[in-house]
Amino acid sequence: MNKFYVGILQFKPLLLKKEENIEKIISFIEGESPDLIVMPELAISGYFFRTKKEVERMSERIPDGKFFNVFKELSTRRKTAYVIGFPEKYRGNVYNSALYITPRGYGVYRKVHLFYEEKKFFKPGGSLNSIFRIKNFKIGVLICFDWIFPEASRTLALKGVHAIAHPSNLVLPGLAQLGMRVRAIENRIFTITANRVGIEKRGKKKYKFTGRSQIASPAGEIILSFDENEERLKIWEVDLKSTEDKFITPLNHVFKDRRKKIYLV
Amino acid sequence: MNKFYVGILQFKPLLLKKEENIEKIISFIEGESPDLIVMPELAISGYFFRTKKEVERMSERIPDGKFFNVFKELSTRRKTAYVIGFPEKYRGNVYNSALYITPRGYGVYRKVHLFYEEKKFFKPGGSLNSIFRIKNFKIGVLICFDWIFPEASRTLALKGVHAIAHPSNLVLPGLAQLGMRVRAIENRIFTITANRVGIEKRGKKKYKFTGRSQIASPAGEIILSFDENEERLKIWEVDLKSTEDKFITPLNHVFKDRRKKIYLV
C-alpha cells in the first residue's frame, strides 16, 4: 500500500497548437498507470505568447471543455492522477495554472510568483492551498519560478505534503534543479520537477527550455533525471512515507528546530 | 573603493589544543590583508568534545583574554576583519559562537540552530542580528547547520547584508555547499562558507569533516572553492555592490515579489 509510483512527462509542446499538444501528451501517457504523472507548465499551449489574445485563445475553463474531460476520463480509467500546466480562464482573468485531477476529484493551482513577461499575460494566484490526496499521501503543487521563494515550498511542507509536483518551463540553466534539491532537503519531502524541452522564438528573442526534469529525495539525491533534450515519460518508485520523519539527526527536527520568533518574513 | 577581497582559511584544528590552534591560524593569516577572512566553526577548540568540562575549559569570554586580544591586535594592524568560531562563555552559559572583529569594533554571533549533540554542550543563541560593516558593506554571520533553515539566511538578507560569513564544521557530504549556493541565489547575496578538514574520534564514533569551503555568488556560481583536504588561506575578489540589485529579471525582484500574506511561518 505504501508503494507509490511517480511519472514525469518531459516533452516539447508546440506554441498555440492545443489540439496537437493534447494528442501528443495522450500518446505518451495512454498506456501507463503510475499513481501520479507530472507534466510541464503550459503543456497544452506553449509558452512564448506574443499577445494577450493568444493566451486567451489557448485558455480553458475548469471543469468545462475537452481538455478537462479528456484527463478526467483518463484518470478515472487508469486510476492515475495528473498534474498538468495550462492557461486558465477564471472569473474574467487568465492564470498560469496547473490542473490536478485524480480518480476522485480535481482542483487548480494558480501560479503565485509569475516570471518576467508572464506578468503581462497572467494574473497571479492568491493562495498556496493546492494540495490533493492520493492513497494516504498529500501532494502539493507549485509552478516553475515559485521554486526561488523558499517560503512557497515551506508553506506546502508545513501543511503536510509528502511531495511537491512542480510543472515547469525552465530557461535559467540548472538553477531550479539545484533549488528544488535544496527544497527537498530543507523540508524533507520529495520534489518532482517536470520541465519541457525545445526552443520558442518571438522576433529576435528566443527561449531555450532546459529539460533535465528530476525527482529529488529528502536526502538531496536526484533519484530520477532526464537529459536536456529527451521527450518521454519515465516512472520511478518513491518512498513518500519516509518524508513523515522530519528528523535529520536524532536531535534535529527540521520543522520543530525552527526559531520562528526571531525570523523576519 | 568597491573592490572587496575575501579570504577563507580552511584548516584542521586540533581537539582541545587552543594555544596550538591559535598559533596555527596566525601562521596562516599573518602576512595577508584582504578586507575579510572567514575561518571555521570552533576553530580554536576542535569539535568532538566528550564532556561539558572540556567545552568550558576551551571557552573564552569576549572581550577578555588572549584569543580576543590576538585578533584585535592583528585586525587593527592589518586592517582586516575576521570571523572565527570559538566556544564562548557568556553569563554562565557556553555558546557555539563566532567572533567578528574589525579594525573599528567587534561582536559575537551565537549559533541559533545547534546540530545534534551540540545541544548537550551549548545553549542556543537568541537572535539573528549579527551584522557588521566593512567599507560600505554589511556582512552577516551564520554558523554551519544554520544553513538548512532558509529563514535564517532570509532574515539576514532582509536586514540588508551583502554577504553571509558562514564558519562551519560540516560532516554531511556536500549538502551545505549545495544549500549555501541556493541561499546565495534566492537572496542575491554572496555566501562565504569556511569549513574545516580532518577527522575527530570519540570512542568508536568518528567525524570526518568535509572541507570544500566555498564562495557562492548571487548567480549561484562557485567563484572560489577548496578540495576536501587542503589546509590553506585563499583570497578572492568579490563584487559585493552587485548584490544591491535584487532584480533577477527586469520584472522580478526577489524580495518584493514575495507574497508574505500567503506564506506560513
XYZ file of C-alpha atoms in Angstrom:
530
model
C 0.000 0.000 0.000
C 2.927 2.344 0.607
C 4.315 1.708 -2.856
C 3.947 4.871 -4.849
C 4.934 5.380 -8.462
C 5.571 8.802 -9.942
C 5.862 9.562 -13.634
C 7.310 12.660 -15.242
C 6.494 13.557 -18.831
C 9.165 15.756 -20.387
C 8.333 16.849 -23.925
C 8.140 19.761 -26.334
C 4.749 21.465 -26.525
C 4.074 23.341 -29.750
C 3.169 27.012 -29.392
C -0.559 27.670 -29.934
C -1.294 24.063 -31.038
C -3.570 22.950 -28.261
C -5.201 20.028 -30.037
C -1.878 18.632 -31.218
C -0.313 19.057 -27.801
C -3.144 17.226 -26.052
C -2.912 14.395 -28.575
C 0.857 14.213 -28.130
C 0.504 14.075 -24.359
C -2.112 11.340 -24.562
C 0.113 9.279 -26.831
C 2.923 9.465 -24.253
C 0.852 8.539 -21.209
C -2.057 6.444 -22.540
C -0.667 3.029 -21.683
C 0.768 3.849 -18.257
C -0.757 3.703 -14.776
C 1.573 5.058 -12.118
C -0.077 6.758 -9.150
C 0.836 10.209 -10.407
C 2.125 11.780 -13.608
C 3.512 15.328 -13.541
C 3.727 17.304 -16.788
C 5.247 20.692 -17.701
C 3.882 24.189 -17.185
C 1.615 25.441 -20.011
C 1.896 21.998 -21.562
C -1.110 22.394 -23.839
C -0.363 25.882 -25.133
C 3.362 26.526 -25.357
C 4.975 29.448 -23.566
C 6.183 32.407 -25.581
C 2.949 34.251 -26.370
C 3.005 37.476 -28.367
C -0.385 38.865 -27.340
C -2.937 38.567 -24.609
C -5.401 37.417 -27.275
C -3.254 34.372 -27.993
C -3.231 33.462 -24.317
C -6.999 33.848 -24.097
C -7.491 31.702 -27.165
C -5.443 28.909 -25.572
C -7.102 29.211 -22.163
C -9.509 26.672 -20.674
C -12.209 26.813 -18.048
C -12.319 24.085 -15.417
C -14.368 21.859 -15.328
C -15.569 22.603 -18.870
C -14.283 21.599 -22.217
C -12.321 18.922 -23.949
C -9.053 19.400 -22.058
C -10.668 18.747 -18.690
C -12.823 15.896 -19.920
C -10.006 14.069 -21.655
C -7.934 13.983 -18.468
C -10.898 13.228 -16.243
C -11.805 10.219 -18.354
C -8.193 9.048 -18.484
C -7.678 9.491 -14.737
C -10.798 7.509 -13.915
C -9.975 4.724 -16.345
C -6.256 4.380 -15.497
C -6.538 5.214 -11.786
C -3.742 7.706 -12.216
C -3.556 11.298 -11.002
C -2.249 14.011 -13.316
C -0.746 17.434 -12.765
C -0.557 19.480 -15.941
C 0.041 23.132 -16.721
C -2.409 25.180 -18.827
C -3.632 28.766 -19.270
C -6.820 29.040 -17.241
C -9.749 31.366 -17.754
C -11.351 32.085 -14.403
C -13.766 34.880 -13.482
C -12.669 37.137 -16.307
C -8.930 36.680 -15.731
C -6.306 34.373 -17.180
C -3.970 32.462 -14.863
C -0.868 30.356 -15.388
C -2.399 27.295 -13.742
C -1.925 23.603 -13.178
C -4.837 21.200 -13.155
C -4.576 18.352 -10.666
C -7.003 15.601 -11.316
C -7.388 12.264 -9.575
C -9.932 9.459 -9.959
C -11.805 11.084 -7.065
C -11.632 14.794 -7.710
C -9.785 17.739 -9.142
C -8.516 21.239 -8.423
C -6.440 24.030 -9.842
C -3.265 25.729 -8.656
C -2.784 29.276 -9.951
C 0.888 30.267 -10.133
C 1.649 32.705 -7.348
C 5.070 34.010 -8.427
C 4.968 34.966 -12.105
C 8.244 35.037 -14.052
C 9.218 38.061 -16.136
C 6.808 38.753 -19.039
C 4.247 36.326 -17.661
C 3.249 39.364 -15.617
C 1.930 40.926 -18.815
C -0.257 37.964 -19.688
C -1.443 36.410 -16.444
C -2.941 37.388 -13.137
C -1.030 35.876 -10.194
C -2.730 33.297 -7.992
C -3.690 34.229 -4.463
C -3.085 31.109 -2.381
C -0.811 28.179 -1.643
C -3.541 25.708 -0.785
C -3.289 23.404 -3.765
C -2.894 20.065 -2.061
C -4.533 16.800 -3.069
C -4.539 13.262 -1.749
C -3.528 10.020 -3.424
C -3.623 6.889 -1.302
C -2.595 8.224 2.108
C -0.280 10.868 0.730
C -0.584 14.594 0.242
C 0.820 16.195 -2.894
C 1.253 19.959 -3.214
C 1.628 21.919 -6.431
C 3.965 24.768 -7.352
C 4.823 26.052 -10.828
C 8.293 26.846 -12.175
C 9.565 30.196 -10.759
C 7.800 29.548 -7.431
C 10.930 27.484 -6.686
C 13.093 30.528 -5.941
C 10.995 31.569 -2.954
C 11.775 29.146 -0.120
C 8.616 30.347 1.601
C 6.459 28.684 -1.056
C 7.794 25.153 -0.603
C 7.981 25.702 3.146
C 4.309 26.672 3.255
C 3.265 23.470 1.481
C 5.605 21.363 3.617
C 4.209 22.843 6.837
C 0.767 21.926 5.516
C 1.951 18.341 5.446
C 2.706 17.487 1.826
C 4.852 14.434 1.146
C 5.895 15.776 -2.238
C 5.671 18.859 -4.411
C 4.660 18.417 -8.046
C 6.428 21.163 -9.967
C 5.378 21.711 -13.611
C 7.981 23.969 -15.205
C 9.157 25.781 -18.330
C 12.680 26.483 -17.114
C 15.099 28.670 -19.014
C 17.778 29.545 -16.422
C 20.244 26.667 -16.792
C 20.229 24.344 -13.815
C 19.269 26.834 -11.096
C 15.805 25.463 -10.383
C 17.091 21.901 -10.460
C 19.584 22.902 -7.770
C 16.943 24.828 -5.883
C 14.406 22.008 -5.836
C 17.081 19.651 -4.484
C 17.540 22.039 -1.590
C 13.764 22.441 -1.118
C 13.636 18.644 -0.767
C 16.449 18.614 1.818
C 15.284 21.538 3.938
C 11.686 20.265 4.119
C 12.423 16.531 3.991
C 9.985 15.967 1.155
C 10.249 14.794 -2.452
C 10.202 17.383 -5.223
C 9.066 16.393 -8.706
C 10.082 18.852 -11.408
C 8.598 18.260 -14.870
C 10.321 20.598 -17.293
C 9.830 20.991 -21.039
C 12.353 20.987 -23.875
C 12.649 22.806 -27.193
C 13.090 26.373 -28.366
C 10.472 29.066 -28.886
C 11.126 32.316 -30.759
C 9.425 35.685 -30.904
C 11.135 38.034 -33.328
C 14.789 38.047 -32.292
C 14.074 36.799 -28.786
C 14.452 33.135 -28.078
C 13.773 30.872 -25.153
C 15.639 27.600 -24.847
C 13.912 25.310 -22.386
C 16.415 23.280 -20.480
C 14.846 19.865 -19.806
C 16.639 17.997 -17.020
C 13.406 17.105 -15.277
C 14.077 15.372 -11.981
C 12.845 13.830 -8.764
C 14.846 14.931 -5.682
C 14.686 12.986 -2.410
C 14.711 14.330 1.166
C 18.386 13.331 1.302
C 19.037 15.608 -1.673
C 19.637 12.775 -4.098
C 18.425 13.023 -7.676
C 16.646 9.686 -7.945
C 15.265 10.226 -11.444
C 16.616 12.575 -14.080
C 16.247 13.458 -17.729
C 18.717 14.968 -20.153
C 18.346 18.330 -21.878
C 16.504 17.106 -24.942
C 14.668 13.835 -24.432
C 10.915 13.626 -24.884
C 9.433 10.788 -22.907
C 7.623 9.541 -19.841
C 9.732 7.999 -17.061
C 8.339 6.341 -13.961
C 10.049 5.755 -10.635
C 9.042 4.354 -7.262
C 9.141 6.923 -4.482
C 9.041 6.217 -0.730
C 6.676 9.009 0.261
C 6.099 7.533 3.723
C 9.726 8.262 4.629
C 9.054 12.004 4.419
C 6.927 11.824 7.570
C 10.163 11.533 9.572
C 11.357 15.119 9.891
C 14.433 14.289 11.976
C 17.653 14.908 10.067
C 19.575 13.730 13.154
C 18.103 12.080 16.273
C 18.099 15.553 17.880
C 17.213 17.768 14.886
C 13.655 18.092 13.572
C 13.650 20.349 10.512
C 10.342 21.964 11.481
C 10.474 21.995 15.275
C 14.040 23.334 15.344
C 12.887 26.465 13.545
C 13.130 29.637 15.646
C 10.074 31.405 14.343
C 10.182 34.287 16.803
C 13.498 35.550 15.512
C 12.882 35.196 11.766
C 11.937 38.130 9.584
C 9.283 37.446 6.943
C 36.623 51.649 -3.176
C 34.184 48.960 -4.231
C 36.950 46.381 -4.516
C 36.492 43.875 -1.762
C 38.711 40.913 -1.029
C 37.533 37.905 0.940
C 39.772 35.221 2.373
C 38.763 31.792 3.599
C 41.010 29.818 5.907
C 40.345 26.073 5.672
C 42.439 24.022 8.087
C 42.406 21.279 10.693
C 42.009 22.476 14.279
C 43.354 20.081 16.927
C 40.884 18.986 19.595
C 41.462 20.749 22.941
C 44.716 22.412 21.792
C 43.715 26.041 21.946
C 47.185 27.560 22.069
C 48.416 25.471 19.178
C 45.330 26.222 17.116
C 45.639 29.963 17.601
C 49.303 29.805 16.636
C 48.483 27.752 13.566
C 45.788 30.221 12.499
C 48.126 33.164 12.955
C 50.799 31.489 10.865
C 48.282 31.049 8.018
C 46.920 34.605 8.041
C 49.731 36.765 9.457
C 51.060 38.136 6.162
C 47.727 38.757 4.442
C 45.455 41.808 4.360
C 42.204 41.139 2.491
C 39.152 43.031 3.743
C 37.743 39.961 5.459
C 38.940 36.490 6.440
C 36.392 33.842 7.413
C 37.534 30.828 9.460
C 35.798 27.602 10.555
C 33.379 26.995 13.415
C 35.076 26.183 16.757
C 38.397 26.876 15.080
C 40.352 27.304 18.313
C 38.963 24.284 20.188
C 38.117 21.437 17.842
C 34.640 19.952 17.727
C 34.064 16.494 19.169
C 34.005 17.179 22.915
C 33.445 14.370 25.379
C 32.315 16.389 28.378
C 30.882 19.750 29.238
C 34.001 20.379 31.300
C 36.159 20.151 28.188
C 33.980 22.724 26.439
C 34.170 25.063 29.403
C 37.933 24.714 29.563
C 38.180 25.738 25.889
C 35.699 28.610 26.173
C 36.596 32.296 26.029
C 34.962 35.473 27.277
C 34.742 38.440 24.938
C 36.446 40.947 25.178
C 38.821 39.297 27.680
C 41.752 37.050 27.237
C 44.464 36.181 24.786
C 42.191 34.928 21.983
C 40.346 38.233 21.708
C 43.454 40.355 22.088
C 45.468 38.489 19.495
C 42.797 39.034 16.853
C 42.109 42.593 17.930
C 45.758 43.493 17.557
C 46.012 41.700 14.221
C 42.830 43.299 12.876
C 43.996 46.796 13.806
C 47.453 46.261 12.378
C 46.436 44.561 9.128
C 43.172 46.441 8.583
C 41.447 43.125 8.039
C 38.199 41.881 9.572
C 37.981 38.332 10.910
C 35.142 35.933 11.560
C 36.193 32.946 13.642
C 34.324 30.253 15.548
C 35.002 29.581 19.237
C 33.228 28.285 22.365
C 32.045 31.336 24.271
C 31.426 31.733 27.973
C 28.719 34.308 28.478
C 26.639 34.958 31.589
C 27.136 31.471 32.983
C 26.373 29.640 29.729
C 28.504 28.301 26.920
C 27.619 29.118 23.299
C 28.847 27.906 19.940
C 29.818 31.399 18.798
C 31.680 33.315 16.138
C 33.674 36.425 16.934
C 33.610 39.130 14.289
C 36.253 41.726 14.740
C 37.140 44.658 12.536
C 39.629 47.491 12.965
C 36.736 49.539 14.363
C 34.814 47.154 16.564
C 33.697 43.645 17.337
C 30.712 41.469 18.158
C 29.643 37.886 18.674
C 27.152 35.670 16.866
C 25.787 32.808 18.980
C 24.687 29.845 16.842
C 20.912 29.717 16.758
C 20.340 26.216 15.289
C 22.503 23.693 17.127
C 23.393 20.448 15.349
C 22.875 17.080 17.024
C 24.987 16.621 20.192
C 25.929 20.292 20.274
C 22.606 20.531 22.088
C 24.224 18.738 25.026
C 27.137 21.165 25.255
C 25.874 24.566 24.188
C 22.996 26.930 24.788
C 21.436 28.172 21.529
C 21.716 31.843 20.595
C 18.639 34.018 20.701
C 18.949 36.406 17.768
C 19.920 36.876 14.139
C 21.293 40.391 14.479
C 24.975 39.675 13.948
C 25.779 42.105 11.176
C 28.878 44.250 10.864
C 30.157 46.806 8.397
C 33.332 46.856 6.340
C 33.755 49.748 3.910
C 30.176 50.358 2.811
C 29.127 46.726 3.032
C 27.154 44.739 5.569
C 28.273 41.223 6.444
C 26.018 38.840 8.380
C 27.130 35.753 10.276
C 25.618 32.263 10.452
C 27.271 29.084 11.692
C 27.215 25.683 9.992
C 23.798 23.967 10.484
C 22.003 27.328 10.348
C 22.254 26.801 6.576
C 19.416 24.289 6.453
C 16.833 26.815 7.642
C 16.141 29.176 4.735
C 14.582 31.573 7.231
C 17.993 32.288 8.790
C 19.691 33.491 5.594
C 16.496 35.264 4.550
C 16.387 37.168 7.809
C 19.938 38.460 7.355
C 19.307 39.251 3.687
C 16.171 41.229 4.523
C 18.295 43.159 7.019
C 20.457 44.190 4.086
C 23.590 42.064 4.231
C 25.705 41.867 1.084
C 27.226 38.566 2.174
C 26.927 35.890 4.821
C 30.096 34.676 6.524
C 29.500 31.033 7.413
C 32.036 29.345 9.696
C 31.368 25.610 9.569
C 32.351 22.143 10.756
C 30.437 20.213 8.109
C 30.088 16.465 8.187
C 27.150 15.780 5.829
C 28.867 15.457 2.451
C 28.139 18.361 0.150
C 24.660 19.261 1.394
C 25.553 22.603 2.974
C 27.685 23.555 -0.002
C 24.624 22.967 -2.188
C 22.399 24.757 0.285
C 24.569 27.861 0.561
C 24.642 28.110 -3.237
C 20.871 28.264 -3.182
C 20.853 30.762 -0.271
C 23.042 32.989 -2.459
C 20.681 32.682 -5.436
C 17.400 33.138 -3.591
C 18.652 36.207 -1.681
C 21.018 37.556 -4.337
C 23.907 37.789 -1.893
C 27.305 36.151 -1.583
C 27.750 33.276 0.847
C 31.185 32.508 2.268
C 31.469 29.054 3.811
C 34.689 28.325 5.720
C 34.732 24.625 6.573
C 37.369 22.610 8.388
C 39.097 19.353 7.433
C 40.374 16.347 9.351
C 38.907 13.552 11.437
C 37.996 13.560 15.136
C 37.218 10.402 17.115
C 35.455 9.702 20.392
C 35.487 6.007 21.256
C 34.101 4.245 18.168
C 32.388 7.358 16.855
C 34.153 9.395 14.233
C 33.504 12.671 12.463
C 35.059 13.306 9.080
C 34.958 16.997 8.246
C 34.422 17.541 4.569
C 36.358 20.668 3.586
C 35.189 22.059 0.243
C 34.947 25.600 1.586
C 33.487 27.949 -0.988
C 32.246 31.369 -2.002
C 28.915 31.286 -3.891
C 27.726 34.248 -5.961
C 24.172 35.610 -6.384
C 24.121 33.833 -9.763
C 24.789 30.539 -7.985
C 28.329 30.211 -9.248
C 31.058 28.831 -7.022
C 33.690 31.519 -7.514
C 36.191 30.125 -5.017
C 36.454 26.547 -3.803
C 38.697 24.233 -1.826
C 39.141 20.491 -2.029
C 38.353 18.014 0.760
C 41.731 18.081 2.439
C 43.743 21.199 1.771
C 44.794 23.462 4.613
C 45.379 26.992 3.445
C 44.154 30.557 3.086
C 42.727 31.579 -0.285
C 41.678 35.097 -1.217
C 39.283 36.208 -3.930
C 37.798 39.491 -5.095
C 34.055 39.714 -4.609
C 31.709 42.292 -6.160
C 29.549 42.957 -3.108
C 27.982 46.067 -4.653
C 26.245 43.878 -7.252
C 24.122 42.286 -4.531
C 22.220 45.539 -4.080
C 20.386 44.769 -7.330
C 17.669 42.352 -6.264
C 16.150 42.000 -9.741
C 16.656 38.524 -11.160
C 14.798 39.654 -14.310
C 13.749 43.235 -15.167
C 10.332 42.374 -13.706
C 11.295 40.100 -10.780
C 12.639 41.469 -7.500
C 13.476 38.565 -5.200
C 12.251 40.408 -2.097
C 9.358 42.484 -3.433
C 7.891 39.555 -5.364
C 7.437 37.666 -2.115
C 3.776 37.069 -1.161
C 4.110 37.401 2.577
C 0.402 37.259 3.326
C 0.035 33.745 1.980
C 3.177 32.179 3.468
C 3.085 30.030 6.576
C 5.927 30.569 9.056
